[in-house]
Each structure stands twice: as structure tokens, then as C-alpha cells.
PDB file of C-alpha atoms and ligand atoms in Angstrom:
ATOM      1  CA  MET A 215       2.376  21.094  -5.823  1.00 61.00           C
ATOM      2  CA  SER A 216      -1.292  21.318  -4.633  1.00 93.00           C
ATOM      3  CA  ARG A 217      -4.045  18.977  -5.575  1.00 97.00           C
ATOM      4  CA  MET A 218      -6.178  19.288  -8.533  1.00 98.00           C
ATOM      5  CA  THR A 219      -9.749  20.762  -7.898  1.00 98.00           C
ATOM      6  CA  ILE A 220     -12.893  19.610  -9.082  1.00 98.00           C
ATOM      7  CA  PRO A 221     -13.256  22.325 -11.201  1.00 98.00           C
ATOM      8  CA  GLU A 222     -10.035  21.827 -12.946  1.00 98.00           C
ATOM      9  CA  PHE A 223     -10.527  18.227 -13.148  1.00 98.00           C
ATOM     10  CA  THR A 224     -14.294  18.816 -15.245  1.00 98.00           C
ATOM     11  CA  ALA A 225     -12.322  21.649 -17.198  1.00 98.00           C
ATOM     12  CA  MET A 226     -10.062  18.574 -18.705  1.00 98.00           C
ATOM     13  CA  LYS A 227     -12.608  17.894 -20.674  1.00 98.00           C
ATOM     14  CA  SER A 228     -13.533  21.201 -22.407  1.00 97.00           C
ATOM     15  CA  ALA A 229      -9.783  21.411 -22.936  1.00 98.00           C
ATOM     16  CA  GLY A 230      -9.507  18.403 -24.897  1.00 98.00           C
ATOM     17  CA  GLU A 231      -7.010  16.733 -22.090  1.00 98.00           C
ATOM     18  CA  LYS A 232      -7.889  13.304 -21.631  1.00 98.00           C
ATOM     19  CA  ILE A 233      -8.263  12.124 -18.099  1.00 98.00           C
ATOM     20  CA  THR A 234      -6.184   9.327 -16.279  1.00 98.00           C
ATOM     21  CA  MET A 235      -7.596   7.554 -12.964  1.00 99.00           C
ATOM     22  CA  LEU A 236      -6.192   4.412 -10.822  1.00 98.00           C
ATOM     23  CA  THR A 237      -7.549   3.139  -7.987  1.00 98.00           C
ATOM     24  CA  ALA A 238      -5.230   3.093  -5.005  1.00 98.00           C
ATOM     25  CA  TYR A 239      -5.739   1.617  -1.581  1.00 98.00           C
ATOM     26  CA  ASP A 240      -2.544   2.752   0.405  1.00 98.00           C
ATOM     27  CA  TYR A 241      -0.025   5.945   1.069  1.00 98.00           C
ATOM     28  CA  THR A 242       2.520   4.237  -0.544  1.00 98.00           C
ATOM     29  CA  MET A 243       1.197   3.069  -4.067  1.00 98.00           C
ATOM     30  CA  ALA A 244      -0.923   6.673  -3.854  1.00 98.00           C
ATOM     31  CA  LYS A 245       2.839   8.597  -3.848  1.00 98.00           C
ATOM     32  CA  LEU A 246       4.068   6.527  -6.327  1.00 98.00           C
ATOM     33  CA  LEU A 247       0.862   7.220  -8.920  1.00 98.00           C
ATOM     34  CA  ASP A 248       0.971  10.795  -7.733  1.00 98.00           C
ATOM     35  CA  ALA A 249       4.705  10.993  -9.022  1.00 98.00           C
ATOM     36  CA  ALA A 250       3.783   9.430 -12.180  1.00 98.00           C
ATOM     37  CA  GLY A 251       1.380  12.450 -12.988  1.00 98.00           C
ATOM     38  CA  VAL A 252      -2.221  10.560 -12.878  1.00 98.00           C
ATOM     39  CA  ASP A 253      -5.066  12.890 -12.758  1.00 98.00           C
ATOM     40  CA  GLY A 254      -7.281  10.955 -10.087  1.00 98.00           C
ATOM     41  CA  LEU A 255      -6.852   8.071  -7.283  1.00 99.00           C
ATOM     42  CA  LEU A 256     -10.175   6.418  -6.694  1.00 99.00           C
ATOM     43  CA  ILE A 257     -10.439   4.565  -3.539  1.00 98.00           C
ATOM     44  CA  GLY A 258     -12.951   1.612  -5.028  1.00 98.00           C
ATOM     45  CA  ASP A 259     -14.384  -0.796  -2.950  1.00 98.00           C
ATOM     46  CA  SER A 260     -12.603  -3.242  -5.432  1.00 97.00           C
ATOM     47  CA  LEU A 261     -10.589  -3.281  -2.435  1.00 97.00           C
ATOM     48  CA  GLY A 262     -12.661  -5.857  -1.188  1.00 97.00           C
ATOM     49  CA  MET A 263     -11.737  -8.361  -3.975  1.00 95.00           C
ATOM     50  CA  VAL A 264      -7.748  -6.892  -4.422  1.00 95.00           C
ATOM     51  CA  VAL A 265      -6.922  -6.570  -1.077  1.00 97.00           C
ATOM     52  CA  GLN A 266      -8.998  -8.042   1.462  1.00 97.00           C
ATOM     53  CA  GLY A 267      -9.406 -11.387  -0.945  1.00 95.00           C
ATOM     54  CA  HIS A 268     -13.536 -11.515  -1.115  1.00 96.00           C
ATOM     55  CA  GLU A 269     -15.337 -12.671  -3.775  1.00 95.00           C
ATOM     56  CA  ASN A 270     -16.861  -9.323  -4.755  1.00 96.00           C
ATOM     57  CA  THR A 271     -17.302  -5.544  -3.242  1.00 98.00           C
ATOM     58  CA  LEU A 272     -20.286  -6.169  -0.940  1.00 98.00           C
ATOM     59  CA  PRO A 273     -18.040  -6.960   2.286  1.00 98.00           C
ATOM     60  CA  VAL A 274     -16.737  -4.142   2.323  1.00 98.00           C
ATOM     61  CA  THR A 275     -17.439  -1.680   5.151  1.00 98.00           C
ATOM     62  CA  LEU A 276     -17.541   2.467   5.881  1.00 98.00           C
ATOM     63  CA  ASP A 277     -14.936   2.004   8.002  1.00 98.00           C
ATOM     64  CA  GLU A 278     -12.566   0.248   5.768  1.00 98.00           C
ATOM     65  CA  MET A 279     -12.989   2.616   2.951  1.00 98.00           C
ATOM     66  CA  ILE A 280     -12.173   5.494   5.315  1.00 98.00           C
ATOM     67  CA  TYR A 281      -8.813   3.265   6.685  1.00 98.00           C
ATOM     68  CA  HIS A 282      -7.960   2.900   3.013  1.00 98.00           C
ATOM     69  CA  ALA A 283      -8.931   6.461   2.126  1.00 98.00           C
ATOM     70  CA  GLU A 284      -7.173   8.107   4.542  1.00 98.00           C
ATOM     71  CA  MET A 285      -3.870   6.869   3.967  1.00 98.00           C
ATOM     72  CA  VAL A 286      -4.233   7.075   0.165  1.00 98.00           C
ATOM     73  CA  ALA A 287      -5.044  11.247   0.724  1.00 98.00           C
ATOM     74  CA  ARG A 288      -1.991  11.457   2.348  1.00 98.00           C
ATOM     75  CA  GLY A 289       0.074  10.256  -0.446  1.00 98.00           C
ATOM     76  CA  ALA A 290      -1.790  12.280  -3.102  1.00 98.00           C
ATOM     77  CA  SER A 291      -0.343  15.731  -3.647  1.00 97.00           C
ATOM     78  CA  SER A 292      -1.431  16.434  -7.095  1.00 98.00           C
ATOM     79  CA  ALA A 293      -3.885  14.166  -8.011  1.00 98.00           C
ATOM     80  CA  ILE A 294      -7.542  14.586  -6.840  1.00 98.00           C
ATOM     81  CA  VAL A 295      -8.852  12.017  -4.608  1.00 98.00           C
ATOM     82  CA  VAL A 296     -12.376  10.034  -4.772  1.00 99.00           C
ATOM     83  CA  VAL A 297     -13.545   7.193  -2.264  1.00 98.00           C
ATOM     84  CA  ASP A 298     -16.409   4.683  -3.264  1.00 98.00           C
ATOM     85  CA  LEU A 299     -19.461   4.467  -1.036  1.00 98.00           C
ATOM     86  CA  PRO A 300     -19.651   0.881  -0.288  1.00 98.00           C
ATOM     87  CA  PHE A 301     -22.674  -1.082  -0.416  1.00 98.00           C
ATOM     88  CA  PRO A 302     -25.365  -0.468   0.100  1.00 97.00           C
ATOM     89  CA  GLY A 303     -24.324   2.504  -1.336  1.00 96.00           C
ATOM     90  CA  HIS A 304     -27.031   5.539  -1.185  1.00 95.00           C
ATOM     91  CA  PHE A 305     -29.924   3.142  -0.806  1.00 96.00           C
ATOM     92  CA  LEU A 306     -30.094   4.141   2.829  1.00 95.00           C
ATOM     93  CA  GLY A 307     -31.927   7.369   2.042  1.00 96.00           C
ATOM     94  CA  ASN A 308     -30.950  10.933   1.370  1.00 97.00           C
ATOM     95  CA  GLU A 309     -30.044  11.464   4.991  1.00 97.00           C
ATOM     96  CA  LYS A 310     -28.013   8.604   5.941  1.00 98.00           C
ATOM     97  CA  THR A 311     -25.954   8.757   2.192  1.00 98.00           C
ATOM     98  CA  ILE A 312     -25.307  12.412   3.297  1.00 98.00           C
ATOM     99  CA  GLU A 313     -24.167  11.210   6.850  1.00 98.00           C
ATOM    100  CA  ASN A 314     -21.715   8.638   5.212  1.00 98.00           C
ATOM    101  CA  ALA A 315     -20.397  10.611   2.385  1.00 98.00           C
ATOM    102  CA  ALA A 316     -19.655  13.636   4.970  1.00 98.00           C
ATOM    103  CA  ARG A 317     -17.933  11.387   6.988  1.00 98.00           C
ATOM    104  CA  ILE A 318     -15.526  10.282   4.381  1.00 98.00           C
ATOM    105  CA  LEU A 319     -14.859  13.852   3.331  1.00 98.00           C
ATOM    106  CA  LYS A 320     -14.353  14.945   6.619  1.00 98.00           C
ATOM    107  CA  GLU A 321     -11.985  11.762   8.025  1.00 98.00           C
ATOM    108  CA  THR A 322      -9.707  11.365   5.065  1.00 98.00           C
ATOM    109  CA  ASN A 323      -9.179  14.503   3.202  1.00 98.00           C
ATOM    110  CA  ALA A 324     -10.572  13.158   0.055  1.00 98.00           C
ATOM    111  CA  GLN A 325     -12.522  15.329  -2.411  1.00 98.00           C
ATOM    112  CA  ALA A 326     -15.660  13.660  -3.719  1.00 98.00           C
ATOM    113  CA  VAL A 327     -17.407  10.343  -3.365  1.00 98.00           C
ATOM    114  CA  LYS A 328     -18.826   7.759  -6.250  1.00 98.00           C
ATOM    115  CA  ILE A 329     -21.871   6.238  -5.905  1.00 98.00           C
ATOM    116  CA  GLU A 330     -23.123   3.484  -8.543  1.00 98.00           C
ATOM    117  CA  VAL A 331     -26.232   4.992  -9.848  1.00 97.00           C
ATOM    118  CA  GLY A 332     -29.109   5.216 -12.631  1.00 95.00           C
ATOM    119  CA  ALA A 333     -31.880   7.440 -13.645  1.00 95.00           C
ATOM    120  CA  THR A 334     -34.092   6.543 -10.369  1.00 93.00           C
ATOM    121  CA  ASP A 335     -31.361   7.829  -8.166  1.00 92.00           C
ATOM    122  CA  GLU A 336     -31.018  11.576  -9.044  1.00 90.00           C
ATOM    123  CA  THR A 337     -32.047  12.817  -5.794  1.00 96.00           C
ATOM    124  CA  ALA A 338     -29.099  11.424  -3.999  1.00 97.00           C
ATOM    125  CA  ILE A 339     -26.976  12.986  -6.235  1.00 98.00           C
ATOM    126  CA  ALA A 340     -29.072  16.288  -5.569  1.00 97.00           C
ATOM    127  CA  ALA A 341     -28.701  15.925  -2.168  1.00 98.00           C
ATOM    128  CA  LEU A 342     -25.023  15.208  -1.583  1.00 98.00           C
ATOM    129  CA  THR A 343     -24.190  18.136  -3.747  1.00 98.00           C
ATOM    130  CA  GLY A 344     -26.695  20.204  -2.262  1.00 98.00           C
ATOM    131  CA  ALA A 345     -24.569  19.522   0.914  1.00 98.00           C
ATOM    132  CA  GLY A 346     -21.327  20.645  -0.787  1.00 98.00           C
ATOM    133  CA  ILE A 347     -19.916  16.843  -1.884  1.00 98.00           C
ATOM    134  CA  PRO A 348     -19.143  16.329  -5.106  1.00 98.00           C
ATOM    135  CA  VAL A 349     -20.223  13.078  -6.708  1.00 98.00           C
ATOM    136  CA  MET A 350     -18.765  11.073  -9.609  1.00 98.00           C
ATOM    137  CA  ALA A 351     -21.442   8.935 -10.772  1.00 98.00           C
ATOM    138  CA  HIS A 352     -21.060   5.096 -11.918  1.00 98.00           C
ATOM    139  CA  CYS A 353     -23.116   4.293 -14.767  1.00 98.00           C
ATOM    140  CA  GLY A 354     -23.266   0.967 -16.959  1.00 98.00           C
ATOM    141  CA  LEU A 355     -22.049  -2.408 -14.928  1.00 97.00           C
ATOM    142  CA  HIS A 356     -22.792  -1.934 -11.177  1.00 97.00           C
ATOM    143  CA  PRO A 357     -20.345  -4.193  -9.616  1.00 97.00           C
ATOM    144  CA  GLN A 358     -22.302  -3.830  -6.198  1.00 97.00           C
ATOM    145  CA  SER A 359     -25.538  -5.390  -8.158  1.00 96.00           C
ATOM    146  CA  VAL A 360     -23.634  -8.291  -8.898  1.00 96.00           C
ATOM    147  CA  HIS A 361     -26.082 -10.871  -6.973  1.00 97.00           C
ATOM    148  CA  HIS A 362     -29.053  -9.197  -8.803  1.00 95.00           C
ATOM    149  CA  LEU A 363     -27.297  -9.216 -12.276  1.00 95.00           C
ATOM    150  CA  GLY A 364     -26.354 -12.518 -11.905  1.00 95.00           C
ATOM    151  CA  GLY A 365     -22.502 -11.900 -12.821  1.00 93.00           C
ATOM    152  CA  TYR A 366     -20.076  -9.015 -14.113  1.00 93.00           C
ATOM    153  CA  LYS A 367     -21.627  -8.292 -17.597  1.00 93.00           C
ATOM    154  CA  VAL A 368     -21.593  -5.888 -20.385  1.00 95.00           C
ATOM    155  CA  HIS A 369     -24.286  -3.275 -20.006  1.00 95.00           C
ATOM    156  CA  ARG A 370     -25.900  -3.207 -23.292  1.00 94.00           C
ATOM    157  CA  ASP A 371     -29.055  -1.488 -22.784  1.00 95.00           C
ATOM    158  CA  GLU A 372     -28.132   1.583 -24.452  1.00 95.00           C
ATOM    159  CA  GLY A 373     -31.455   3.022 -24.156  1.00 96.00           C
ATOM    160  CA  GLN A 374     -31.402   3.133 -20.281  1.00 97.00           C
ATOM    161  CA  LEU A 375     -27.944   4.228 -20.384  1.00 97.00           C
ATOM    162  CA  PHE A 376     -28.731   7.432 -22.022  1.00 97.00           C
ATOM    163  CA  LEU A 377     -31.313   8.069 -19.471  1.00 97.00           C
ATOM    164  CA  ASP A 378     -28.655   7.054 -16.648  1.00 98.00           C
ATOM    165  CA  VAL A 379     -26.181   9.594 -17.604  1.00 98.00           C
ATOM    166  CA  GLN A 380     -28.481  12.813 -18.587  1.00 97.00           C
ATOM    167  CA  ALA A 381     -30.104  12.081 -15.352  1.00 98.00           C
ATOM    168  CA  VAL A 382     -27.088  12.069 -13.042  1.00 98.00           C
ATOM    169  CA  GLU A 383     -25.247  15.140 -14.861  1.00 98.00           C
ATOM    170  CA  ALA A 384     -28.693  17.277 -14.573  1.00 97.00           C
ATOM    171  CA  ALA A 385     -28.497  15.957 -11.071  1.00 97.00           C
ATOM    172  CA  GLY A 386     -25.213  17.367 -10.719  1.00 98.00           C
ATOM    173  CA  ALA A 387     -22.627  14.706 -11.018  1.00 98.00           C
ATOM    174  CA  PHE A 388     -19.129  16.083 -11.584  1.00 98.00           C
ATOM    175  CA  SER A 389     -18.093  13.247 -13.973  1.00 98.00           C
ATOM    176  CA  VAL A 390     -19.086   9.414 -14.725  1.00 98.00           C
ATOM    177  CA  VAL A 391     -17.838   6.470 -14.852  1.00 98.00           C
ATOM    178  CA  LEU A 392     -18.704   4.102 -17.179  1.00 98.00           C
ATOM    179  CA  GLU A 393     -17.973   0.420 -16.869  1.00 98.00           C
ATOM    180  CA  CYS A 394     -18.337  -2.382 -19.411  1.00 98.00           C
ATOM    181  CA  VAL A 395     -20.490  -0.235 -21.810  1.00 98.00           C
ATOM    182  CA  PRO A 396     -20.059  -1.081 -25.864  1.00 98.00           C
ATOM    183  CA  SER A 397     -17.042   1.408 -27.120  1.00 98.00           C
ATOM    184  CA  LYS A 398     -20.104   3.043 -29.535  1.00 98.00           C
ATOM    185  CA  THR A 399     -22.485   3.773 -26.750  1.00 98.00           C
ATOM    186  CA  ALA A 400     -19.848   5.165 -24.926  1.00 98.00           C
ATOM    187  CA  THR A 401     -18.102   7.161 -27.237  1.00 98.00           C
ATOM    188  CA  GLU A 402     -21.587   8.672 -28.332  1.00 98.00           C
ATOM    189  CA  ILE A 403     -22.554   9.718 -24.657  1.00 98.00           C
ATOM    190  CA  SER A 404     -19.181  11.420 -24.274  1.00 98.00           C
ATOM    191  CA  ARG A 405     -20.282  13.463 -27.067  1.00 98.00           C
ATOM    192  CA  GLN A 406     -23.607  14.548 -25.580  1.00 97.00           C
ATOM    193  CA  ILE A 407     -22.716  15.404 -22.185  1.00 98.00           C
ATOM    194  CA  ALA A 408     -20.874  17.864 -20.481  1.00 98.00           C
ATOM    195  CA  ILE A 409     -19.377  16.154 -17.853  1.00 98.00           C
ATOM    196  CA  PRO A 410     -16.318  14.005 -18.285  1.00 98.00           C
ATOM    197  CA  THR A 411     -16.650  10.326 -18.743  1.00 98.00           C
ATOM    198  CA  ILE A 412     -14.196   7.773 -17.018  1.00 98.00           C
ATOM    199  CA  GLY A 413     -14.022   4.184 -19.004  1.00 98.00           C
ATOM    200  CA  ILE A 414     -13.525   1.355 -17.807  1.00 98.00           C
ATOM    201  CA  GLY A 415     -14.095  -1.363 -20.677  1.00 98.00           C
ATOM    202  CA  ALA A 416     -15.761   1.204 -22.431  1.00 98.00           C
ATOM    203  CA  GLY A 417     -13.329   1.839 -25.229  1.00 98.00           C
ATOM    204  CA  GLY A 418     -11.357   4.593 -26.237  1.00 98.00           C
ATOM    205  CA  GLY A 419     -13.803   7.469 -27.285  1.00 98.00           C
ATOM    206  CA  CYS A 420     -14.394   8.332 -22.935  1.00 98.00           C
ATOM    207  CA  ASP A 421     -12.989  11.578 -21.742  1.00 98.00           C
ATOM    208  CA  GLY A 422     -10.552   9.529 -19.577  1.00 98.00           C
ATOM    209  CA  GLN A 423      -9.813   6.354 -18.489  1.00 98.00           C
ATOM    210  CA  ILE A 424      -9.555   4.331 -15.227  1.00 98.00           C
ATOM    211  CA  LEU A 425      -8.161   0.865 -13.991  1.00 98.00           C
ATOM    212  CA  VAL A 426      -7.392  -1.061 -11.180  1.00 97.00           C
ATOM    213  CA  VAL A 427      -4.010  -0.531 -10.550  1.00 98.00           C
ATOM    214  CA  ASN A 428      -3.045  -3.951  -9.681  1.00 97.00           C
ATOM    215  CA  ASP A 429      -4.453  -5.162 -13.295  1.00 96.00           C
ATOM    216  CA  LEU A 430      -2.178  -2.389 -15.017  1.00 96.00           C
ATOM    217  CA  LEU A 431       0.448  -3.466 -12.680  1.00 97.00           C
ATOM    218  CA  GLY A 432       0.446  -6.992 -13.039  1.00 95.00           C
ATOM    219  CA  ILE A 433      -0.545  -8.109  -9.822  1.00 94.00           C
ATOM    220  CA  PRO A 434      -2.957 -11.062 -10.715  1.00 82.00           C
ATOM    221  CA  ASP A 435      -5.833 -12.383  -8.686  1.00 74.00           C
ATOM    222  CA  SER A 436      -8.249 -15.036 -10.075  1.00 64.00           C
ATOM    223  CA  ARG A 437      -9.782 -12.430 -12.399  1.00 68.00           C
ATOM    224  CA  SER A 438      -8.353 -11.364 -15.807  1.00 75.00           C
ATOM    225  CA  PRO A 439     -11.032  -9.153 -17.296  1.00 85.00           C
ATOM    226  CA  LYS A 440     -11.022  -8.189 -21.382  1.00 89.00           C
ATOM    227  CA  HIS A 441     -10.687  -4.412 -20.462  1.00 91.00           C
ATOM    228  CA  VAL A 442      -7.390  -4.685 -18.860  1.00 92.00           C
ATOM    229  CA  LYS A 443      -3.780  -4.336 -20.256  1.00 93.00           C
ATOM    230  CA  ALA A 444      -1.033  -4.948 -17.748  1.00 94.00           C
ATOM    231  CA  TYR A 445       1.846  -2.814 -18.329  1.00 96.00           C
ATOM    232  CA  ALA A 446       4.128  -4.439 -16.016  1.00 95.00           C
ATOM    233  CA  ALA A 447       4.280  -8.132 -14.793  1.00 95.00           C
ATOM    234  CA  LEU A 448       5.111  -7.106 -11.023  1.00 96.00           C
ATOM    235  CA  GLY A 449       3.571 -10.233  -9.714  1.00 95.00           C
ATOM    236  CA  GLU A 450       6.056 -12.651 -11.500  1.00 96.00           C
ATOM    237  CA  GLN A 451       8.760 -10.070 -10.027  1.00 97.00           C
ATOM    238  CA  ILE A 452       7.847 -10.524  -6.936  1.00 97.00           C
ATOM    239  CA  VAL A 453       7.502 -14.043  -6.905  1.00 97.00           C
ATOM    240  CA  SER A 454      10.968 -14.409  -8.541  1.00 98.00           C
ATOM    241  CA  ALA A 455      12.586 -11.675  -5.987  1.00 98.00           C
ATOM    242  CA  VAL A 456      10.954 -13.525  -2.875  1.00 98.00           C
ATOM    243  CA  LYS A 457      12.169 -17.371  -4.415  1.00 98.00           C
ATOM    244  CA  ASP A 458      15.871 -15.413  -5.112  1.00 98.00           C
ATOM    245  CA  TYR A 459      15.671 -13.884  -1.323  1.00 98.00           C
ATOM    246  CA  CYS A 460      14.911 -17.864   0.171  1.00 98.00           C
ATOM    247  CA  ALA A 461      17.645 -19.280  -1.519  1.00 98.00           C
ATOM    248  CA  ASP A 462      19.927 -16.938  -0.454  1.00 98.00           C
ATOM    249  CA  VAL A 463      18.791 -17.093   3.134  1.00 98.00           C
ATOM    250  CA  ARG A 464      18.842 -20.916   2.975  1.00 98.00           C
ATOM    251  CA  SER A 465      22.202 -21.514   1.646  1.00 98.00           C
ATOM    252  CA  SER A 466      23.926 -18.366   3.596  1.00 98.00           C
ATOM    253  CA  ARG A 467      24.557 -16.003   0.647  1.00 98.00           C
ATOM    254  CA  PHE A 468      22.344 -13.068   3.008  1.00 98.00           C
ATOM    255  CA  PRO A 469      23.479 -11.501   4.729  1.00 97.00           C
ATOM    256  CA  THR A 470      26.758 -11.029   4.153  1.00 97.00           C
ATOM    257  CA  GLU A 471      29.289  -8.641   5.422  1.00 95.00           C
ATOM    258  CA  GLU A 472      27.911  -5.906   3.416  1.00 95.00           C
ATOM    259  CA  GLN A 473      24.662  -5.964   5.363  1.00 96.00           C
ATOM    260  CA  ALA A 474      25.984  -6.475   8.839  1.00 95.00           C
ATOM    261  CA  PHE A 475      26.740  -4.456  11.444  1.00 96.00           C
ATOM    262  CA  ASN A 476      30.243  -4.482  12.970  1.00 90.00           C
TER     263      ASN A 476
HETATM  264  O1  KIV B 676     -14.259   0.019  -7.266  1.00 50.70           O
HETATM  265  C1  KIV B 676     -13.340   0.090  -8.163  1.00 50.70           C
HETATM  266  O2  KIV B 676     -12.089  -0.160  -8.311  1.00 50.70           O
HETATM  267  C2  KIV B 676     -14.467   0.712  -9.267  1.00 50.70           C
HETATM  268  C3  KIV B 676     -13.500   0.873 -10.680  1.00 50.70           C
HETATM  269  C4  KIV B 676     -13.159  -0.009 -11.322  1.00 50.70           C
HETATM  270  C5  KIV B 676     -14.170   2.214 -11.492  1.00 50.70           C
HETATM  271  O3  KIV B 676     -15.256   0.880  -9.257  1.00 50.70           O
END
């Protein structure tokens, strides 16, 4: 099976099909998520928190994004692969933004980049799409601006949000992530714009949903955002399995003859 294309991804909205996306950070997980039929994989800079153990996404480097994206892209045979442009994102000027985004596409076999943008950043989207680099916009809560915002807060400026999504659509983004936005606003935006909205903490009226895969699988860290639903409790299962292994080794119940070579 070949990977979904960006036009096929956007066409899901007009076909009335809900879009499923998850984050992924390595080959093995990407292969499993792809086999489960998820439509898109995002190498999110959330890897700074859930993989690297940082407090926020700011320390993640372009080289680290490329390292993880390359592994994920190798595991994705059907899902589209999108990569976050890490902090400071597109704020280094259009030339540098194109250079960084092009490195991502050249070195990872991903199909698109995601950038945290608003109405004032349309030239960055136009520059990237002009260079043939598909852009998924990210509006609402911008985790890369956590210090400026003073924390991870619901984005309640409805007027600004409408301006932002209209601008990113007009500039050529193929889709937009809406993070931590009141459901009513996200639903109305999804009705008004032609490109698919992918919600995270934005309610069921979006055209698709995305979650951090560790949250979905119940592999907790210190955060427990309200918008998360855990579909498994793998964190508990991992601890329990490792405890059983340790107990077996300490009491000589592992390995047995079954695992031994004669
Ligand atoms: O970095 C990330 O994982 C993200 C998603 C939460 C949308 O941007």
C-alpha cells in the first residue's frame, strides 16, 4: 500500500470522512499506528516532553526532529507524515524557514511540516507552499509560546482565532490544527473554512482529531490534560510486567529450560 497524499488527506473533509491523527516518535510505534489505520502521523515537538523529559517543547532541535521523523517515516506505509518545525519555528525569516523545512522533507521522507502560526505569519506559509512544501498550520494554543502565554491555556480570543484560520487558509495551508479552543468556536471554524481542521482539546466538531500517542495509550508523565482520553493503561502494564520479570530473575524462575540452548 502506498502513503496517502496531501490532496487525498484534504479530500477527506469534502467526502465527510473524519480524519484520525496521532503523534509518533519512532519506527516501531509508527508501524503499529500505521497498521491500525491512522490517517496521519505527526512527529510533534511534544517529543521534547514525552521522549526527552523536558518541561516544554522549546529545547528540541531541528536535528532531533529530523532524527525522529526519519524513523517514523520508515514505519509509515499508508499514513501521511507531518513534522513540526521546532522552536523558533518560522521566526528566523522566510529563507531560513524554507531551508529548515526543506531539510526535513529531504532527509526524512516526510510529506509536510507543521508550524505554529497566526494571521501575521501568512508570508511564511506562502513562502513554504511556494517552494512546494505543504504546510499544516497550528492555531489556538501555541505551546512554543508557553513563556509568553504564562502557561498552557485555552485560547479564548474567538475574533483573533477566526482571523488566524482565515489567513492561514488564504496563504495556502492544506490543513489546520486547532489546539485548546472552545468547542463551539472550533465547530464554527470547521464549517466556515474549506481545509480540514484537526482538533486537540477543540471538541467533536472538528474535521479530525489528534492526540499525543502516549496519552492515548495510558503511558503517563506529569501532565494530565483535560482533553485526553486514555484507551489503554500501558504504563501500568509495563510496570507490572517489569516487576514480574525482576521477581522471576531474583527467584530463579527465569530463564527456564524453555529459554535455554543445549
Ligand atoms: O507537538 C505535538 O505533539 C503537537 C500536537 C499536540 C498537535 O503539536
